[in-house]
PDB file of C-alpha atoms in Angstrom:
ATOM      1  CA  MET A1157     -71.491  -4.217  -4.011  1.00  0.00           C
ATOM      2  CA  ALA A1158     -70.050  -2.240  -0.892  1.00  0.00           C
ATOM      3  CA  SER A1159     -68.091  -5.468   0.013  1.00  0.00           C
ATOM      4  CA  GLN A1160     -66.564  -5.579  -3.574  1.00  0.00           C
ATOM      5  CA  VAL A1161     -65.466  -1.895  -2.965  1.00  0.00           C
ATOM      6  CA  THR A1162     -64.205  -2.608   0.508  1.00  0.00           C
ATOM      7  CA  ALA A1163     -62.291  -5.982  -0.764  1.00  0.00           C
ATOM      8  CA  LEU A1164     -60.759  -3.936  -3.788  1.00  0.00           C
ATOM      9  CA  LYS A1165     -59.695  -0.993  -1.468  1.00  0.00           C
ATOM     10  CA  ALA A1166     -58.118  -3.382   0.922  1.00  0.00           C
ATOM     11  CA  ASP A1167     -56.110  -5.282  -2.268  1.00  0.00           C
ATOM     12  CA  ARG A1168     -55.405  -1.666  -3.441  1.00  0.00           C
ATOM     13  CA  ASP A1169     -53.805  -1.012   0.262  1.00  0.00           C
ATOM     14  CA  ARG A1170     -52.010  -4.040   0.261  1.00  0.00           C
ATOM     15  CA  LEU A1171     -50.511  -3.880  -3.326  1.00  0.00           C
ATOM     16  CA  ALA A1172     -49.234  -0.375  -2.476  1.00  0.00           C
ATOM     17  CA  ALA A1173     -47.631  -1.660   0.807  1.00  0.00           C
ATOM     18  CA  ASP A1174     -46.134  -4.470  -1.200  1.00  0.00           C
ATOM     19  CA  LYS A1175     -44.871  -1.842  -3.880  1.00  0.00           C
ATOM     20  CA  ALA A1176     -43.533   0.301  -1.195  1.00  0.00           C
ATOM     21  CA  GLU A1177     -41.761  -2.621   0.539  1.00  0.00           C
ATOM     22  CA  LEU A1178     -40.304  -3.769  -2.764  1.00  0.00           C
ATOM     23  CA  HIS A1179     -39.119  -0.148  -3.652  1.00  0.00           C
ATOM     24  CA  ASP A1180     -37.478  -0.099  -0.329  1.00  0.00           C
ATOM     25  CA  ARG A1181     -35.820  -3.291  -0.876  1.00  0.00           C
ATOM     26  CA  LEU A1182     -34.495  -2.254  -4.313  1.00  0.00           C
ATOM     27  CA  LEU A1183     -33.066   0.963  -3.007  1.00  0.00           C
ATOM     28  CA  ARG A1184     -31.240  -0.858  -0.194  1.00  0.00           C
ATOM     29  CA  ARG A1185     -29.854  -3.459  -2.744  1.00  0.00           C
ATOM     30  CA  GLN A1186     -28.712  -0.742  -5.173  1.00  0.00           C
ATOM     31  CA  ALA A1187     -27.006   1.100  -1.973  1.00  0.00           C
ATOM     32  CA  ASP A1188     -25.283  -2.299  -1.060  1.00  0.00           C
ATOM     33  CA  PHE A1189     -24.296  -2.824  -4.749  1.00  0.00           C
ATOM     34  CA  ASP A1190     -22.713   0.686  -5.008  1.00  0.00           C
ATOM     35  CA  ASN A1191     -21.004   0.137  -1.752  1.00  0.00           C
ATOM     36  CA  PHE A1192     -19.671  -3.402  -2.797  1.00  0.00           C
ATOM     37  CA  ARG A1193     -18.474  -1.516  -6.219  1.00  0.00           C
ATOM     38  CA  LYS A1194     -16.708   1.181  -4.259  1.00  0.00           C
ATOM     39  CA  ARG A1195     -15.109  -1.334  -1.748  1.00  0.00           C
ATOM     40  CA  ALA A1196     -13.901  -3.625  -4.648  1.00  0.00           C
ATOM     41  CA  GLU A1197     -12.581  -0.690  -6.495  1.00  0.00           C
ATOM     42  CA  ARG A1198     -10.677   0.635  -3.530  1.00  0.00           C
ATOM     43  CA  ASP A1199      -9.227  -2.982  -3.033  1.00  0.00           C
ATOM     44  CA  ARG A1200      -8.045  -3.245  -6.559  1.00  0.00           C
ATOM     45  CA  SER A1201      -6.571   0.174  -6.312  1.00  0.00           C
ATOM     46  CA  ASP A1202      -4.717  -0.645  -2.972  1.00  0.00           C
ATOM     47  CA  PHE A1203      -3.685  -3.986  -4.553  1.00  0.00           C
ATOM     48  CA  LEU A1204      -2.256  -2.356  -7.741  1.00  0.00           C
ATOM     49  CA  GLN A1205      -0.633   0.443  -5.777  1.00  0.00           C
ATOM     50  CA  PHE A1206       1.248  -1.767  -3.325  1.00  0.00           C
ATOM     51  CA  ALA A1207       1.623  -5.036  -5.420  1.00  0.00           C
ATOM     52  CA  GLY A1208       5.327  -4.369  -5.937  1.00  0.00           C
ATOM     53  CA  MET A1209       5.943  -4.102  -2.140  1.00  0.00           C
ATOM     54  CA  GLU A1210       6.781  -7.636  -1.649  1.00  0.00           C
ATOM     55  CA  PHE A1211       9.276  -7.651  -4.615  1.00  0.00           C
ATOM     56  CA  ALA A1212      10.907  -4.450  -3.169  1.00  0.00           C
ATOM     57  CA  ARG A1213      11.143  -6.316   0.379  1.00  0.00           C
ATOM     58  CA  GLU A1214      12.765  -9.099  -1.335  1.00  0.00           C
ATOM     59  CA  MET A1215      15.318  -6.763  -3.175  1.00  0.00           C
ATOM     60  CA  LEU A1216      16.393  -5.098   0.129  1.00  0.00           C
ATOM     61  CA  PRO A1217      19.048  -7.504   0.933  1.00  0.00           C
ATOM     62  CA  ILE A1218      20.598  -7.353  -2.473  1.00  0.00           C
ATOM     63  CA  LEU A1219      20.607  -3.531  -2.218  1.00  0.00           C
ATOM     64  CA  ASP A1220      22.224  -3.750   1.274  1.00  0.00           C
ATOM     65  CA  ASP A1221      24.990  -6.094  -0.455  1.00  0.00           C
ATOM     66  CA  PHE A1222      25.465  -3.544  -2.960  1.00  0.00           C
ATOM     67  CA  ASP A1223      25.828  -0.940  -0.230  1.00  0.00           C
ATOM     68  CA  ARG A1224      28.567  -2.802   1.411  1.00  0.00           C
ATOM     69  CA  ALA A1225      30.389  -3.671  -1.888  1.00  0.00           C
ATOM     70  CA  LEU A1226      30.475  -0.036  -2.742  1.00  0.00           C
ATOM     71  CA  LYS A1227      32.111   0.804   0.787  1.00  0.00           C
ATOM     72  CA  VAL A1228      34.925  -1.605   0.025  1.00  0.00           C
ATOM     73  CA  GLU A1229      38.145  -0.312  -1.649  1.00  0.00           C
ATOM     74  CA  THR A1230      39.167  -2.148  -4.587  1.00  0.00           C
ATOM     75  CA  ALA A1231      42.167  -1.846  -7.100  1.00  0.00           C
ATOM     76  CA  ASP A1232      40.263  -2.794 -10.011  1.00  0.00           C
ATOM     77  CA  ALA A1233      38.528   0.481 -11.013  1.00  0.00           C
ATOM     78  CA  ASP A1234      36.590  -0.841 -13.919  1.00  0.00           C
ATOM     79  CA  TYR A1235      35.042  -3.556 -11.783  1.00  0.00           C
ATOM     80  CA  ALA A1236      34.081  -1.066  -9.186  1.00  0.00           C
ATOM     81  CA  LYS A1237      32.618   1.227 -11.852  1.00  0.00           C
ATOM     82  CA  GLY A1238      30.573  -1.889 -12.900  1.00  0.00           C
ATOM     83  CA  VAL A1239      29.079  -2.483  -9.663  1.00  0.00           C
ATOM     84  CA  GLU A1240      28.343   1.121  -9.092  1.00  0.00           C
ATOM     85  CA  LEU A1241      26.451   1.312 -12.566  1.00  0.00           C
ATOM     86  CA  ILE A1242      24.481  -2.082 -11.606  1.00  0.00           C
ATOM     87  CA  TYR A1243      23.419  -0.714  -8.280  1.00  0.00           C
ATOM     88  CA  ALA A1244      22.536   2.765  -9.597  1.00  0.00           C
ATOM     89  CA  ARG A1245      20.244   0.939 -12.194  1.00  0.00           C
ATOM     90  CA  MET A1246      18.568  -1.337  -9.735  1.00  0.00           C
ATOM     91  CA  TYR A1247      18.222   1.279  -7.219  1.00  0.00           C
ATOM     92  CA  GLU A1248      16.352   3.807  -9.680  1.00  0.00           C
ATOM     93  CA  THR A1249      14.170   0.998 -11.010  1.00  0.00           C
ATOM     94  CA  LEU A1250      12.948   0.321  -7.540  1.00  0.00           C
ATOM     95  CA  LYS A1251      12.608   3.830  -6.992  1.00  0.00           C
ATOM     96  CA  LYS A1252      10.248   4.357  -9.930  1.00  0.00           C
ATOM     97  CA  MET A1253       8.167   1.672  -8.408  1.00  0.00           C
ATOM     98  CA  GLY A1254       7.867   3.780  -5.175  1.00  0.00           C
ATOM     99  CA  LEU A1255      10.978   2.756  -2.889  1.00  0.00           C
ATOM    100  CA  GLU A1256      12.451   5.616  -0.995  1.00  0.00           C
ATOM    101  CA  PRO A1257      15.317   5.426   1.550  1.00  0.00           C
ATOM    102  CA  MET A1258      14.497   6.935   4.696  1.00  0.00           C
ATOM    103  CA  ASP A1259      16.659   9.777   6.222  1.00  0.00           C
ATOM    104  CA  THR A1260      18.348   9.075   9.464  1.00  0.00           C
ATOM    105  CA  VAL A1261      16.959  11.420  12.005  1.00  0.00           C
ATOM    106  CA  GLU A1262      18.645  13.337  14.774  1.00  0.00           C
ATOM    107  CA  ASP A1263      22.284  13.580  13.407  1.00  0.00           C
ATOM    108  CA  GLN A1264      23.597  14.185  16.967  1.00  0.00           C
ATOM    109  CA  THR A1265      22.593  10.965  18.388  1.00  0.00           C
ATOM    110  CA  ILE A1266      22.970   8.491  15.573  1.00  0.00           C
ATOM    111  CA  LEU A1267      26.681   7.184  14.877  1.00  0.00           C
ATOM    112  CA  ASP A1268      26.242   4.693  12.322  1.00  0.00           C
ATOM    113  CA  GLU A1269      23.754   3.366   9.773  1.00  0.00           C
ATOM    114  CA  PHE A1270      24.166  -0.374   9.784  1.00  0.00           C
ATOM    115  CA  GLN A1271      21.134  -0.961   7.291  1.00  0.00           C
ATOM    116  CA  LYS A1272      19.246   1.662   5.283  1.00  0.00           C
ATOM    117  CA  GLY A1273      15.402   1.804   6.058  1.00  0.00           C
ATOM    118  CA  TYR A1274      12.936   2.184   3.322  1.00  0.00           C
ATOM    119  CA  THR A1275       9.369   3.152   2.641  1.00  0.00           C
ATOM    120  CA  PHE A1276       7.222   1.930  -0.184  1.00  0.00           C
ATOM    121  CA  LYS A1277       4.787   4.636  -1.604  1.00  0.00           C
ATOM    122  CA  GLY A1278       4.779   6.066   1.906  1.00  0.00           C
ATOM    123  CA  LYS A1279       4.444   2.982   3.792  1.00  0.00           C
ATOM    124  CA  LEU A1280       7.368   1.586   6.172  1.00  0.00           C
ATOM    125  CA  LEU A1281       8.952  -1.225   4.434  1.00  0.00           C
ATOM    126  CA  ARG A1282      11.921  -1.584   6.773  1.00  0.00           C
ATOM    127  CA  PRO A1283      13.134   0.508   9.552  1.00  0.00           C
ATOM    128  CA  THR A1284      16.648   1.983   9.470  1.00  0.00           C
ATOM    129  CA  MET A1285      19.193  -0.001  11.629  1.00  0.00           C
ATOM    130  CA  VAL A1286      21.501   2.356  13.395  1.00  0.00           C
ATOM    131  CA  LYS A1287      24.161   2.551  16.062  1.00  0.00           C
ATOM    132  CA  VAL A1288      23.037   5.335  18.593  1.00  0.00           C
ATOM    133  CA  ALA A1289      25.203   7.078  20.915  1.00  0.00           C
ATOM    134  CA  VAL A1290      24.127   6.594  24.678  1.00  0.00           C
ATOM    135  CA  ARG A1291      25.603   8.292  27.483  1.00  0.00           C
ATOM    136  CA  PRO A1292      26.553   5.629  30.391  1.00  0.00           C
ATOM    137  CA  SER A1293      24.431   6.072  33.416  1.00  0.00           C
TER     138      SER A1293
END
């Protein structure tokens, strides 16, 4: 009888240890799954937030062409107005998506802006290309 009690106690202790181990593994799996879910949500959110970035990057040369076209004087005022309207509409659409022109910094040192720089939702998309005044040495 005593050996049966000892065997039952040993089984009980083994089962309690197995239960504790399984509970610990369950908690770890739940934590892993929660971390995976959070990471997947963060990745999805980043993807959605910046999904239009490549499209905006592809549109920058077209914006540059419009900028250059608007600087050229033309005798046809209606044509110039049409180009302005198309540019404004395209620019506003890209702005709604998150595109913003970068301000040229240091007015005293920058002589000319050749190509506008842009950020997309706060991230640098393309730096501004400028002509800088440099004193000869």
